[in-house]
Every structure is written in C-alpha cells, then in structure tokens.
Coordinates of C-alpha atoms in Angstrom, one line a residue:
Chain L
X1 CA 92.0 90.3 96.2
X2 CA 94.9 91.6 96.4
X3 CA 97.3 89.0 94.4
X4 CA 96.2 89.9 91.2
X5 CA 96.8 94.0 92.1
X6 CA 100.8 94.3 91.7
X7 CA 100.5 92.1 88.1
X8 CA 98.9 94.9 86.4
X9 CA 101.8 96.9 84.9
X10 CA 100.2 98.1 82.0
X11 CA 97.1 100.5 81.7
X12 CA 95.0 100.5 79.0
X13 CA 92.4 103.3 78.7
X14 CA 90.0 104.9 76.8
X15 CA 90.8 106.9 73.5
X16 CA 88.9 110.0 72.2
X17 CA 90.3 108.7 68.4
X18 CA 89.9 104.9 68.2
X19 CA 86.8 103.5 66.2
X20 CA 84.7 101.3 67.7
X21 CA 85.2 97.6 66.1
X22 CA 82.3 96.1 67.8
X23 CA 84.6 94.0 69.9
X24 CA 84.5 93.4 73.3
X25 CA 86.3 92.4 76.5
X26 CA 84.6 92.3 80.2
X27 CA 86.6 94.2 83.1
X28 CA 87.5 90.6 84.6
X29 CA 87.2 87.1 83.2
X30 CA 84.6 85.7 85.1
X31 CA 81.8 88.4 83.4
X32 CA 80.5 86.4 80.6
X33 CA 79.0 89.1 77.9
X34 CA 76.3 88.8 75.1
X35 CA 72.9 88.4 75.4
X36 CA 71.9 87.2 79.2
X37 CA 75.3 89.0 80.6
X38 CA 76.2 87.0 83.8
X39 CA 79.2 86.1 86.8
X40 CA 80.5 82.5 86.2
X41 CA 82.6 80.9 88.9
X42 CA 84.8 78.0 88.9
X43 CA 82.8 75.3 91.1
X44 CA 84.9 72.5 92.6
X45 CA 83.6 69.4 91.5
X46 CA 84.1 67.1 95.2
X47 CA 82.4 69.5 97.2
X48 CA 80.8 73.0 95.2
X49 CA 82.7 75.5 96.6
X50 CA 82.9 78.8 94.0
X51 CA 85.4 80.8 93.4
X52 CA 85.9 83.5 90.8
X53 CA 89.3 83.3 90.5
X54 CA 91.5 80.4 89.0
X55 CA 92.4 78.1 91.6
X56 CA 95.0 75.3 91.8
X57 CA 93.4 73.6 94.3
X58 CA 90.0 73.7 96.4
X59 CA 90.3 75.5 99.7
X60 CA 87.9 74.6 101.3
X61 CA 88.3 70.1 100.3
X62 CA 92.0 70.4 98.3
X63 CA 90.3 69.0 95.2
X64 CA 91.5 69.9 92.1
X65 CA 88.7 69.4 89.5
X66 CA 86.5 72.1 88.9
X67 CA 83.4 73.1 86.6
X68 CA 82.0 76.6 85.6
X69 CA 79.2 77.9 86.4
X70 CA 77.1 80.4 86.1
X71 CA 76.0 82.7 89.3
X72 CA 72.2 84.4 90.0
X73 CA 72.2 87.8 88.5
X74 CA 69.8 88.9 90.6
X75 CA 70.3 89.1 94.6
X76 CA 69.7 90.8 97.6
X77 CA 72.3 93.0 99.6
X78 CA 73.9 91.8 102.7
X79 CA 77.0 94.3 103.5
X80 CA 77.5 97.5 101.9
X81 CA 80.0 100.8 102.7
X82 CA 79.7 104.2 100.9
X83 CA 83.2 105.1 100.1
X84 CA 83.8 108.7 99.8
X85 CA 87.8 108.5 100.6
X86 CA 89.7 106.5 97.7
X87 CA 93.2 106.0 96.2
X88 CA 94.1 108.1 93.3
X89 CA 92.0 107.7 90.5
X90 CA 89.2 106.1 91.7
X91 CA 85.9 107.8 91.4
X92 CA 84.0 108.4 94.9
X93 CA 82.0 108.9 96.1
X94 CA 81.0 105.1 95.3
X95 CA 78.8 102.3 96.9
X96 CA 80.4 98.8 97.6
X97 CA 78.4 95.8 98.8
X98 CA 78.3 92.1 99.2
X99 CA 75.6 91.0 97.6
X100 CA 73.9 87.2 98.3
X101 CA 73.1 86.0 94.8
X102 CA 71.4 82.9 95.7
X103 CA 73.7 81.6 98.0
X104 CA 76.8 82.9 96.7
X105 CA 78.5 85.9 97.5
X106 CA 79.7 88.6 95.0
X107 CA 81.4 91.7 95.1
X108 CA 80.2 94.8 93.0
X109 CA 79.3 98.4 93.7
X110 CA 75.7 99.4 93.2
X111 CA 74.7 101.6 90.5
X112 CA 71.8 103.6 89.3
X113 CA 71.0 104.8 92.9
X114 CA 72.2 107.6 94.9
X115 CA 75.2 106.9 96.9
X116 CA 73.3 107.9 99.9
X117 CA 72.6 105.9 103.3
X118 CA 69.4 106.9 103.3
X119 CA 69.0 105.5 99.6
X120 CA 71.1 102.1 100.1
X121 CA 69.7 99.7 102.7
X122 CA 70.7 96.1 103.8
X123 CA 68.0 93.7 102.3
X124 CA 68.0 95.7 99.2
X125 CA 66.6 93.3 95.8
X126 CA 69.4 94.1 93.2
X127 CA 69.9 92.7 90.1
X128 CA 73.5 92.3 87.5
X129 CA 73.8 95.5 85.1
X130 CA 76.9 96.0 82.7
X131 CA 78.3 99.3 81.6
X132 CA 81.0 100.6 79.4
X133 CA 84.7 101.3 80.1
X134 CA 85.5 102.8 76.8
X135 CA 87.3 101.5 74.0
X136 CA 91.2 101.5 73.5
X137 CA 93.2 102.2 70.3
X138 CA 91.9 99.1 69.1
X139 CA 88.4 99.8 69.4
X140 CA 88.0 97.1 71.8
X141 CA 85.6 98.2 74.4
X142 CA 86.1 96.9 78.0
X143 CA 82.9 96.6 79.6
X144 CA 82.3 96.4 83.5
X145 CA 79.2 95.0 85.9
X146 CA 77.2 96.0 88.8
X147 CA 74.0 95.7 90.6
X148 CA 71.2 98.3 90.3
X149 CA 68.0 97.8 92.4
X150 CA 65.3 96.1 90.9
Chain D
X1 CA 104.6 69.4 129.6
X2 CA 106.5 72.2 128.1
X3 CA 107.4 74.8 130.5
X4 CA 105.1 78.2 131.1
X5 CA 106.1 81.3 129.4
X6 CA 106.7 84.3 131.2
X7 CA 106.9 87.9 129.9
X8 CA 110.0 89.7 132.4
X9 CA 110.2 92.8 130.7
X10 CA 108.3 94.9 128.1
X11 CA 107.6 98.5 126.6
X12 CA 106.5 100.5 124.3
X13 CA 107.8 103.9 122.8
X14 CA 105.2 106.8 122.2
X15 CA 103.3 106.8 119.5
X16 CA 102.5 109.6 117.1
X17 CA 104.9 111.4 114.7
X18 CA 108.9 110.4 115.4
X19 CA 110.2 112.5 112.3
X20 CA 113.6 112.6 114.1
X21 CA 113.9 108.9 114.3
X22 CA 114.1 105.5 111.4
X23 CA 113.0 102.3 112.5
X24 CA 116.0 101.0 113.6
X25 CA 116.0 103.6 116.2
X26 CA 112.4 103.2 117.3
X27 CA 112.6 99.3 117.5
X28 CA 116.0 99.8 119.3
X29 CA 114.3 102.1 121.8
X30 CA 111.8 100.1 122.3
X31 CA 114.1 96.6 122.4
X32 CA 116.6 98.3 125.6
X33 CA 113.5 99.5 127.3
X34 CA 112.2 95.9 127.2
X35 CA 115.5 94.8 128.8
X36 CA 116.1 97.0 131.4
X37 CA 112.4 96.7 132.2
X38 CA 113.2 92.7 132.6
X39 CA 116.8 93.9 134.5
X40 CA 118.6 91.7 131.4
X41 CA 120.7 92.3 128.9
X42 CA 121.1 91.2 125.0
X43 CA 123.8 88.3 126.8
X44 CA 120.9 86.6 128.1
X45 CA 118.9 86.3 125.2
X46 CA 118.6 83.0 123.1
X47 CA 116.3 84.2 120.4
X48 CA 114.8 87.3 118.3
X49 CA 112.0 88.0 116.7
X50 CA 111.4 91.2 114.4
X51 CA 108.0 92.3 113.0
X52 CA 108.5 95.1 110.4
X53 CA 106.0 95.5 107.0
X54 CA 106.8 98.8 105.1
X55 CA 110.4 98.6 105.8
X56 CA 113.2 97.4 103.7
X57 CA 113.1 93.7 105.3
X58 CA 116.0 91.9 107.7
X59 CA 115.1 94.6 110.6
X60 CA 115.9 92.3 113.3
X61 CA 119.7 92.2 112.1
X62 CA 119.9 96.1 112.0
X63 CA 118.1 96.8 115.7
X64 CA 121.0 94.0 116.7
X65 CA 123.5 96.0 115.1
X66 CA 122.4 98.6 117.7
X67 CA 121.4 96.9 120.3
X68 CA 124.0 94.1 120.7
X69 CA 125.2 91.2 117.9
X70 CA 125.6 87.9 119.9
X71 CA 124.8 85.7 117.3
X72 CA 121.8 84.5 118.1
X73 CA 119.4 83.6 115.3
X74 CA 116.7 86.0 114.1
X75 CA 113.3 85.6 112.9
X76 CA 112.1 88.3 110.9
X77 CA 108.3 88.1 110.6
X78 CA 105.5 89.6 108.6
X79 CA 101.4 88.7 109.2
X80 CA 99.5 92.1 108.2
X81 CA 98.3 93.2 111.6
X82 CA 99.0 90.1 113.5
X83 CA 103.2 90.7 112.8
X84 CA 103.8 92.0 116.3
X85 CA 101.2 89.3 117.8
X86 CA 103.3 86.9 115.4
X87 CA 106.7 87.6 116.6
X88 CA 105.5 87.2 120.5
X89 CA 104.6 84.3 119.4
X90 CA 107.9 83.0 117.8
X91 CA 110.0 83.7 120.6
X92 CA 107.3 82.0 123.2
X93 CA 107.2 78.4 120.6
X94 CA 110.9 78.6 120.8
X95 CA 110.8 79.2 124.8
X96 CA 108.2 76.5 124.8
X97 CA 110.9 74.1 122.5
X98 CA 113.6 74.4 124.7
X99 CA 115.2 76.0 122.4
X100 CA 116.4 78.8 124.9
X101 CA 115.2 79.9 128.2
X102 CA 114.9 83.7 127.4
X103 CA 114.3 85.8 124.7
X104 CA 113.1 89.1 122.9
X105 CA 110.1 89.9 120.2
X106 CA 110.2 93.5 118.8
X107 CA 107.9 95.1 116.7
X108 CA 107.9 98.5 114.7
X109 CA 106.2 100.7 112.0
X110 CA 106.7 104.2 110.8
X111 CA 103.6 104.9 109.4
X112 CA 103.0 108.6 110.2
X113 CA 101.1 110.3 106.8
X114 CA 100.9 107.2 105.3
X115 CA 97.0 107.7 104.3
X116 CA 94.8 105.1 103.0
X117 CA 95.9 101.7 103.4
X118 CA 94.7 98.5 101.1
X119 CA 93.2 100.4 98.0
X120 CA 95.5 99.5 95.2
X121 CA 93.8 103.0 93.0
X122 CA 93.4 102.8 89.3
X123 CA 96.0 103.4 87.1
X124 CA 97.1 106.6 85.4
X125 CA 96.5 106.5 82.0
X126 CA 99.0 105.8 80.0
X127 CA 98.2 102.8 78.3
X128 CA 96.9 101.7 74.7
X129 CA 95.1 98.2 74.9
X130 CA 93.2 96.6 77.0
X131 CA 94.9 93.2 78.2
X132 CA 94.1 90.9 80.7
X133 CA 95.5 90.1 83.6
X134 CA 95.9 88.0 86.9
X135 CA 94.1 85.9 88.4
X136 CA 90.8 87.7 87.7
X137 CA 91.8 88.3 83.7
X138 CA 91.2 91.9 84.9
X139 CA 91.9 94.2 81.9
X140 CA 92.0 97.4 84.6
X141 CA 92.6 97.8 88.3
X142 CA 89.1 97.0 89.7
X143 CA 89.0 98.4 93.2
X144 CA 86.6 100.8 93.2
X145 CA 84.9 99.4 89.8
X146 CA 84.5 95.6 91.8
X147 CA 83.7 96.8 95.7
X148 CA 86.4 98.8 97.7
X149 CA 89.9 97.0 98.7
X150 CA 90.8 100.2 101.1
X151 CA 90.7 99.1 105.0
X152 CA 88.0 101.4 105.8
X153 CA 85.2 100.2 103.7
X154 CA 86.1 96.6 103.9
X155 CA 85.8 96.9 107.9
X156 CA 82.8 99.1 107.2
X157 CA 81.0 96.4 105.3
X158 CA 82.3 93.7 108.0
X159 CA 80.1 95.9 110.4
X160 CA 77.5 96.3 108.0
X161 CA 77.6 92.8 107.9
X162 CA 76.7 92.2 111.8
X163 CA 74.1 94.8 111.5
X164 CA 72.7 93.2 108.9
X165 CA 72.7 90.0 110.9
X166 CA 71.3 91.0 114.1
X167 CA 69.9 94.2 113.6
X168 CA 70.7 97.5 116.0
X169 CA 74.1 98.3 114.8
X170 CA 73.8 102.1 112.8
X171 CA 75.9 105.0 112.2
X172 CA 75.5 106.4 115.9
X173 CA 76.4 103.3 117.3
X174 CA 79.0 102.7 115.9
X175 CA 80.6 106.4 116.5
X176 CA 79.4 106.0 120.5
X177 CA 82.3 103.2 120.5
X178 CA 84.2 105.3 118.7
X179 CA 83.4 108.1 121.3
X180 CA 84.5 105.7 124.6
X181 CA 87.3 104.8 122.7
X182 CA 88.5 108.4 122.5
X183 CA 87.4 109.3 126.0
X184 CA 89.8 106.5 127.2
X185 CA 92.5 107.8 125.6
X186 CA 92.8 110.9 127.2
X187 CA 94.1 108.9 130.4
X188 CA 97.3 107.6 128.0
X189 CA 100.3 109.4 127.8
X190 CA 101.8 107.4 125.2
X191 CA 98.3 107.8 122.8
X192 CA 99.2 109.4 119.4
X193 CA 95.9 110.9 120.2
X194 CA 94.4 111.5 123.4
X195 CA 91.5 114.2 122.6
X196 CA 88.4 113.4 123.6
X197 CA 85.4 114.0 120.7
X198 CA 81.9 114.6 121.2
X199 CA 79.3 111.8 119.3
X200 CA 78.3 115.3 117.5
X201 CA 81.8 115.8 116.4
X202 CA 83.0 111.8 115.3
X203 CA 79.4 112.0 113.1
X204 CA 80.0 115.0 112.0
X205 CA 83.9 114.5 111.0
X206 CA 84.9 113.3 107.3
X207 CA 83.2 110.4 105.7
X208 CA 85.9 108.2 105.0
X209 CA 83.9 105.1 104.0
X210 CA 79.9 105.1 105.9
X211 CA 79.2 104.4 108.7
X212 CA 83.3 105.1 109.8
X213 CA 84.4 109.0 109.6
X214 CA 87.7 109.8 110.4
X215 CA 88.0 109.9 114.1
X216 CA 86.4 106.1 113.5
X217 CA 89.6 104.6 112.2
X218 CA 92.6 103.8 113.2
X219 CA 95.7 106.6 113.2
X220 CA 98.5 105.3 110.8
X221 CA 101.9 107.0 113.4
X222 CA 105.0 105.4 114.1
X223 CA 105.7 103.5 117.1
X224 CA 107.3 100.1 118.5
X225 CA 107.5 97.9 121.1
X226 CA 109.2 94.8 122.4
X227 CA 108.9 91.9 125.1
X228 CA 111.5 89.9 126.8
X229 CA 110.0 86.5 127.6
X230 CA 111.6 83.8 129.9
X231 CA 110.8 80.6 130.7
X232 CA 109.5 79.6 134.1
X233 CA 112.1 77.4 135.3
X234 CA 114.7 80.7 134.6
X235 CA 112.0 83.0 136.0
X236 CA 112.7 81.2 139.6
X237 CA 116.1 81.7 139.2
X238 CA 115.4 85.8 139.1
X239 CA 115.5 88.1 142.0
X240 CA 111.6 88.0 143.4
X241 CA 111.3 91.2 142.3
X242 CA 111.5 90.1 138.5
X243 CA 109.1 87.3 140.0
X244 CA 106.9 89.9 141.3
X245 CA 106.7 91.9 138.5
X246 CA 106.6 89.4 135.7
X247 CA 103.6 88.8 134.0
X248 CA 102.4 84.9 133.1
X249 CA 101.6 84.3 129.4
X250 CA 98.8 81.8 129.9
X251 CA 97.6 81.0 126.6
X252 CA 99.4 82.3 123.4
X253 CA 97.3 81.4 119.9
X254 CA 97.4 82.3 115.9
X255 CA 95.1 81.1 113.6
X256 CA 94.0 81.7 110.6
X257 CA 90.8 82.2 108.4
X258 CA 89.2 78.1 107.5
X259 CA 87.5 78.2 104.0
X260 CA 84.2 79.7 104.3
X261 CA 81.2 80.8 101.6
X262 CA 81.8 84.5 100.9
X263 CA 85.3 84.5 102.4
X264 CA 86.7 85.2 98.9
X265 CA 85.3 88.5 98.9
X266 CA 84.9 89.8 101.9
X267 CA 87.7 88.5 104.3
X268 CA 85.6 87.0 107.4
X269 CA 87.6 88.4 110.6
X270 CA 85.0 87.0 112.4
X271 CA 85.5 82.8 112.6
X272 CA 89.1 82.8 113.1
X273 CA 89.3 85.1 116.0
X274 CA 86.5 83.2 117.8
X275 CA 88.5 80.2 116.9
X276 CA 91.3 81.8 118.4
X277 CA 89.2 82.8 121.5
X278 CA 87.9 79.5 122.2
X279 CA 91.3 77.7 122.0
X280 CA 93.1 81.5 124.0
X281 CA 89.7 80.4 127.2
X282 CA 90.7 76.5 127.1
X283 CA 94.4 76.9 127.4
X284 CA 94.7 79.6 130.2
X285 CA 91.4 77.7 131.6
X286 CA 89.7 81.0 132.1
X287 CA 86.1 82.4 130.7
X288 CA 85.4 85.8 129.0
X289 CA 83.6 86.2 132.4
X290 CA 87.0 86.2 134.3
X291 CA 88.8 89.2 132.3
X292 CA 89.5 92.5 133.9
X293 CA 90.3 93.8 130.8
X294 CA 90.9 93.7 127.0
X295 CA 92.5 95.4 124.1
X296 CA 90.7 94.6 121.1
X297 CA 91.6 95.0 117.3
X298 CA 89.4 98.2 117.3
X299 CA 91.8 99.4 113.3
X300 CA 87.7 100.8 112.9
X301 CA 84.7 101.3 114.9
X302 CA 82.9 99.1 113.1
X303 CA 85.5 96.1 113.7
X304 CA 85.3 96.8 117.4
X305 CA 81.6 95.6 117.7
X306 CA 81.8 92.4 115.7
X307 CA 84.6 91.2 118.4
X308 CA 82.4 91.6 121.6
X309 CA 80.9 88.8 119.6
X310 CA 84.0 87.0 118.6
X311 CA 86.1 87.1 121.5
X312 CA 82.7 85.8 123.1
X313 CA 82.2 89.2 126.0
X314 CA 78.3 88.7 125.2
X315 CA 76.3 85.8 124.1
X316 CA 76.4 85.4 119.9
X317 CA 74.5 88.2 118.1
X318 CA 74.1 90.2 121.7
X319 CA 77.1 93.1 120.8
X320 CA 74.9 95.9 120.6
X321 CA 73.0 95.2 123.9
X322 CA 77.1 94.8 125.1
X323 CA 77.9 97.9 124.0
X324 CA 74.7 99.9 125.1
X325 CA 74.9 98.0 128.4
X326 CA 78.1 100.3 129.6
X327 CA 80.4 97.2 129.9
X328 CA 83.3 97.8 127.4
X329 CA 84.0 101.2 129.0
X330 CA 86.8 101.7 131.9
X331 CA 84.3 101.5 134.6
X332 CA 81.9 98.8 133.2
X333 CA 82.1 95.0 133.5
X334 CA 84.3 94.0 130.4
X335 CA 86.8 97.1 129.7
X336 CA 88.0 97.3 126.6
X337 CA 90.2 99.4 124.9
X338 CA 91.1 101.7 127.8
X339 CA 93.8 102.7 126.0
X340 CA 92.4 104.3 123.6
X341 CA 92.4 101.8 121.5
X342 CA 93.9 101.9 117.9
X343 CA 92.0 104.7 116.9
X344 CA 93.2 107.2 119.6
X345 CA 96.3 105.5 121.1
X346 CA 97.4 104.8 116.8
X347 CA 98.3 101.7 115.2
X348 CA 102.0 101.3 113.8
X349 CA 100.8 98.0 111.9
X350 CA 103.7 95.5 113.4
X351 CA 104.1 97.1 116.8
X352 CA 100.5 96.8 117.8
X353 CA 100.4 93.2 118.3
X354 CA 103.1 93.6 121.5
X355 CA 101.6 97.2 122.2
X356 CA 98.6 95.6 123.6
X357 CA 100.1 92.8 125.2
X358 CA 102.3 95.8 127.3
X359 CA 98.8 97.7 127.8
X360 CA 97.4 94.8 129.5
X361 CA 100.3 94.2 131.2
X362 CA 100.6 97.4 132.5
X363 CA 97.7 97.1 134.4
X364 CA 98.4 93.5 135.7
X365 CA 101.4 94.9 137.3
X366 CA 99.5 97.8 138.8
X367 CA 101.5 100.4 137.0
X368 CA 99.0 102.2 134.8
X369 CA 99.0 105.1 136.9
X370 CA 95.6 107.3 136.4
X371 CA 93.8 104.8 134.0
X372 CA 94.6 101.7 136.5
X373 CA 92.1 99.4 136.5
X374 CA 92.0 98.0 140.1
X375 CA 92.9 95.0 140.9
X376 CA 93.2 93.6 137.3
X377 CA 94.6 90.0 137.6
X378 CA 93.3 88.4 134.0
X379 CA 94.0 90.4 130.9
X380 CA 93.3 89.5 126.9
X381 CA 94.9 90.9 123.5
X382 CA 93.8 90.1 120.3
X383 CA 94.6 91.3 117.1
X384 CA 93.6 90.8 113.4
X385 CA 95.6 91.4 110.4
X386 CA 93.6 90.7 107.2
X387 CA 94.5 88.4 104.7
X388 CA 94.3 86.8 107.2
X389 CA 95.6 85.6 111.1
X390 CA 94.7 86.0 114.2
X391 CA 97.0 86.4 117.5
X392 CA 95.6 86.3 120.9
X393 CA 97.7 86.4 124.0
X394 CA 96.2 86.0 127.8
X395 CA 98.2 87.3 130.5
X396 CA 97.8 86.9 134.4
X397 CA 98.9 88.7 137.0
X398 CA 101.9 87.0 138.7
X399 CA 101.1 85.6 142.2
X400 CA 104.4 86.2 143.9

C-alpha cells in the first residue's frame, strides 16, 4: 500500500468551529456508508480476483473488466500485530490484523478490545464497525472502519 | 551452455555507525577491498553494478569517480531489500551473456538512526477539507487507521500468520531465535552488534510491534559491500591461488511475488522465496539437506521462522519443531545466521544482499576464524525485500 502514501499532500482534519452538515465521506473509497456500512472490492470479471484498489488490469489473469462487490462484514482473524512503536502522529498503542472475511482478506485494526495479547487471539469472530474522524471546515465528517469482536 | 560464474574476490566493511564516512566512501571501501581480495584491479572489470536506496541515485558513477573511471557501463539498481542481491545478480547475467568475463557488484546504505522504516505516519494538521485521494480515495493517511505499513508489524503479522497456520509459534519462541541470533554474533567482528541477550532480557526489551521487541529486529547502521565475479573460462587463466580461493556461484535466482488471495494486504514473503528456493536446489543440483550453512533474511524474528519453511530446511508447516530441534544454531544440523544475522550483525538495506553472500563465503574459504564452521563446502543466501523480490545465491566451495 504504499503507492497511494506520497499522493497525499494535503491534510484535512478536524475543526473545533465547523458545523456539522450531515454530510459524509468514508476514510477510503472502497467503505460504502449508510445503513448496512460495508468494504466493496473491484472483482475481475474473467477470473474473481478482488482488489480494493482501482486496477488497470487483473494481476492475477491480465483482464481488464471488473465488477464491484461487496465483501462479508463479519470475519474471523488470521494475522494480527500490537503496534506500540509508530510514525509521528499515529496513535499506539494499536491492534492490526488480517482478517478472513469469507474468503477475502482485509486489512483493519481491531477496535473495542484491549490492545492486549492476552485479549487478541488468532481465530478471533470479528465483525465491520465504523467510527468518526471528525468533521472539516465544511462540516463534512470523514468516517473510518474496523472490526470489533462479536 | 553459458559459462559458470565465479565470485574471485569480495568484502564487506564494518557495520554499525560510520559518522566520519558518506556513501561514496563506504561503497569505495568496500569496492577496493573486493579487488584486492580477487588480486584485480578496476582495468579488468567489464561491468558495475551499484545498489543504493536512500541516497541521492547514480552511486555507481560517484564510487567510479573514486575508485577508477574506465568507462565501463553502470547499472545502478534498486529492489527494497533484494538491491544488493539484485546487483550480484546483474553483473553475473552479464558474465553469463558474454558480455565481459569479469566484473564488480557493490552495495551500500547509511542508515544509522534512521528509526522506523515503512510507516508513512499521519499528517500534521494543517489542512481544511477532506479530499480524496489515490488509489484508495483515501481522504487521510491510513496507516495506523487501516492495519500498520511499518516493517515491524507487517513481519509481525507474517509470523502471526505461520503461527496461526500451524500452531506453536508464540512470543518466547520467536525471541529464543532472536536469542541464537544474538549469541552468534558475538563471534563477528564486523556485527554492528555483537552482545549477547538473555530470553529474559529480548522479552523484556521494548515492544516495538508484538510479538518482536527491539533486540527482535533488524539494526538500521551503515555498511557496504562488494563482489568481483569472473567467469570460469578467465578464472583458469588466474594464478591457482585465485583458483583456490575463489568461490563457485552455483545457482543465482530473483523472483518475485505471483498474484495470490490476500497478497494485496499483507505482502506474502512466503511463495516467492520458496519459488526461489526450489529453482536456487535445481540449478546448483543440491538439497536443503546438503547445506553447511545459511544466512537468512532474519530483518525480524518473526520472518526468520517462516523461512525454515520457505527455503524448505524442514518439511512444510514443521519450523517450530526446526527451531526447537537445535538445528539452525552454529553447532546444529542446518546453521543459520551465524553471523548474527540482521538483527545483531545490522542490515544497511542494499549492502545486505552481497553481505551475506561474503558471510557464506567466508566460511567456504575457511577463513572465518573463531565462528568457522568446519568443513563448510555448500552455502545459501537469501534475501527478501518487500514489495516484493526475492534473491537467492548458492555458493560452493572451490575444489582446486
């Protein structure tokens, strides 16, 4: 994931003065918000590989038609790290994981549990949650996904 | 049949802290040591190839600059981890073309203090709006809000990922590799580290990202190295000491990571290195049974214990048995990493890939003084630069 990393030049954050419009955007585009939040994923239509990002062509069969779709919210927890040592800015300490989501893999931290080994375990049922960023000067509010434990 | 590859002469500088000294001087260093190792000069040489990643770029026309302009043509490369692995490479395909009968890789980083690689942070805020962008439509930096990009916790979860596989891989394991890791290093003069720890004191040390604490990841220092290779036919032309000492390059492979489920986000380090393994066995026509040693990309504990697997030392899913069996330390069956491996001896990103090559070599040409494995005759390095590519190079002793 790093490609995308050195195009973000601007920063957009969180205001103490803006009012809420009701507006929102999700943290990346492949979070679908509103009701039944959810991960979508571009499938490639000549063989069903998924990948969250845009794609110009298939890795994995070089085809170049793809569908979305939308991904499991609810999975089950097949790598995870606790990071307590971060780059500037980032919040730690904070659990990452790989989580199977019905036989597709995502990327998310866990929250609502305790960033503790003894607390986190391979195996672990979690399910999709969403949570606030904030709002910017427009009152937009940017909101952001992970996976709590079920 | 293209002709065999031989490496004549090869070194590598100290690692640790060189505050006195740029790039161009370690790579320099490093690039005359490798000659007068071989008993050649710049004259001979038909080709170079440069690895360098957090320098300015074009480094294999400055260390010329220093080390002798002939003209020859330079290949500067750049493959994450795999850059020094990479630039062996290039001179041994061009060896291998006919291109030349001789030439020189070099590799160098300065990478002492250089803290956390791979986490790209979260912005400062100085921004208004949210807007999308990149390939994600991400409307803020995400590592840390989407999973970890920082080397440590993505190798963490690539251990994770075994344990959760095959079971038996926990936090003490993974610091008891750490712990023979160490323990060899204290035999290596040219370690940036070469303290041994106690299990009690790796646990104990700063969480970085669980299961790896400090001591269980690789020490960003400066360092180089370089390799003069020759082709066969010129080899026979040498004085037999060259002969004798030279060390034969019997299977030289890169690959990369093939499309797999997952592989978007979490980089799989796992089937291109046994790719790289099987074709490393089939070309030198020798077994993982057969080596008398190996240095493995150990940049974390964790990453350590999914290679036994990878670079096929135990049968699939069997690392942790491996590992508790005794046989990747110096006196066991399979030793790996006795020199200290990249979390004692230090990994300057682009000089590692020929580092290890020069470790193994070391011992092929029974010159490793107190941490000598006897009678070593077969030798592998591997290394793994995410991303992602693979380099594996198996060297034999010479039999003149």
């Amino acid at each position: 994931m790093d490609d995308w990393r050195s195009s973000i030049t601007t920063v957009r954050v969180v205001t103490d003065t803006a009012t809420p419009t009701g507006a929102q955007v999700p943290l990346v585009d492949y979070l679908v918000l509103g009701a039944h939040p959810h991960l979508e994923a571009n499938r490639c239509m000549s063989c069903g590989a998924r990948f969250f990002d845009r794609r110009n062509a298939c890795a994995s069969c070089f085809g170049t038609e793809f569908e979305r779709v939308a991904i499991a919210t609810e999975g089950t927890v097949r790598a995870f790290t606790i990071v307590t040592f971060a780059a500037p800015g980032v919040p730690v300490p904070f659990v990452s994981a790989v989580i199977d989501c019905d036989g597709t893999s995502v990327r998310g931290n866990l929250v609502n549990v305790e960033p503790d080994p003894s607390k986190v375990t391979l195996h672990m049922p979690v399910r999709l949650t969403t949570y606030s960023m904030g709002i910017d000067d427009n009152g937009t509010e940017a909101v952001a996904f992970g996976f709590e434990p079920t | 049949m293209a002709d065999n590859v031989w490496i004549l002469g090869i070194t590598m500088t100290k690692f640790g802290k060189h505050a006195d000294k740029d790039i161009v001087d370690l790579a320099s260093a490093a690039a005359m040591g490798a000659l007068a190792d071989g008993g050649v000069t710049m004259r001979e040489m038909g080709i170079m190839a440069a690895g360098n990643l957090m320098g300015p770029g074009g480094v294999g026309q400055q260390i010329q600059k220093q080390v002798g302009q002939t003209g020859i043509p330079v290949y500067n490369v750049s493959n994450a981890c795999a850059t020094g692995a990479t630039a062996l490479r290039t001179v041994i395909m061009a060896i291998k073309a006919g291109e030349c009968d001789m030439g020189i890789a070099v590799g160098v980083e300065k990478l002492a203090g250089a803290g956390l690689l791979g986490g790209g942070g979260q912005a400062k805020r100085d921004g208004k709006v949210w807007e999308a962008k990149g390939r994600y439509g991400a409307v803020a930096p995400t590592d840390g809000r989407i999973g970890t990009d920082t080397m440590p916790g993505t190798f963490a979860q690539i251990g994770m990922e075994y344990g959760h596989k095959y079971g038996g891989a926990d936090f003490e394991l993974f610091a008891r590799i750490s712990e023979k890791n160490h323990a060899h290093s204290t035999l290596n003069p040219l370690a940036a580290y070469s303290k041994r720890f106690t299990l009690e004191e790796i646990m104990g040390d700063m969480m970085i990202a669980y299961p790896n604490t400090r001591p269980m990841c690789s020490a960003n220092c400066d360092g180089a190295a370089a390799a003069v290779l020759v082709s066969e036919t010129k080899l026979r032309t040498l004085s037999l000491e060259q002969q004798r000492r030279a060390v034969k390059v019997a299977a030289s492979v890169l690959t990369t990571d093939p499309w797999e489920e997952a592989c978007q986000i979490l980089p799989n380090v796992n089937t291109l290195t046994r790719n790289a393994a099987k074709q490393a066995y089939e070309a030198a026509g020798v077994g993982p049974d057969d080596l008398d040693l190996v240095e493995l990309h150990d940049c974390f504990a964790t990453a350590e214990l999914v290679h036994y697997d990878n670079l096929m030392l135990c049968p699939e899913g069997g690392a942790v048995d491996f590992f508790n069996s005794g046989a990747p330390w110096r006196d066991g069956t399979t030793p790996v990493n006795v020199s200290g491996g990249l979390q004692s001896k230090g990994h300057p990103i682009s000089a590692t890939g020929i580092a290890n090559v020069w470790e193994v070599c070391h011992h092929l040409r029974g010159e490793a003084g107190d941490r000598q494995i006897e009678g070593a005759k077969v030798g592998l390095a591997h290394v793994i630069g995410l991303g992602s590519a693979c380099g594996i190079h198996v060297l034999e002793k010479s039999a003149a």
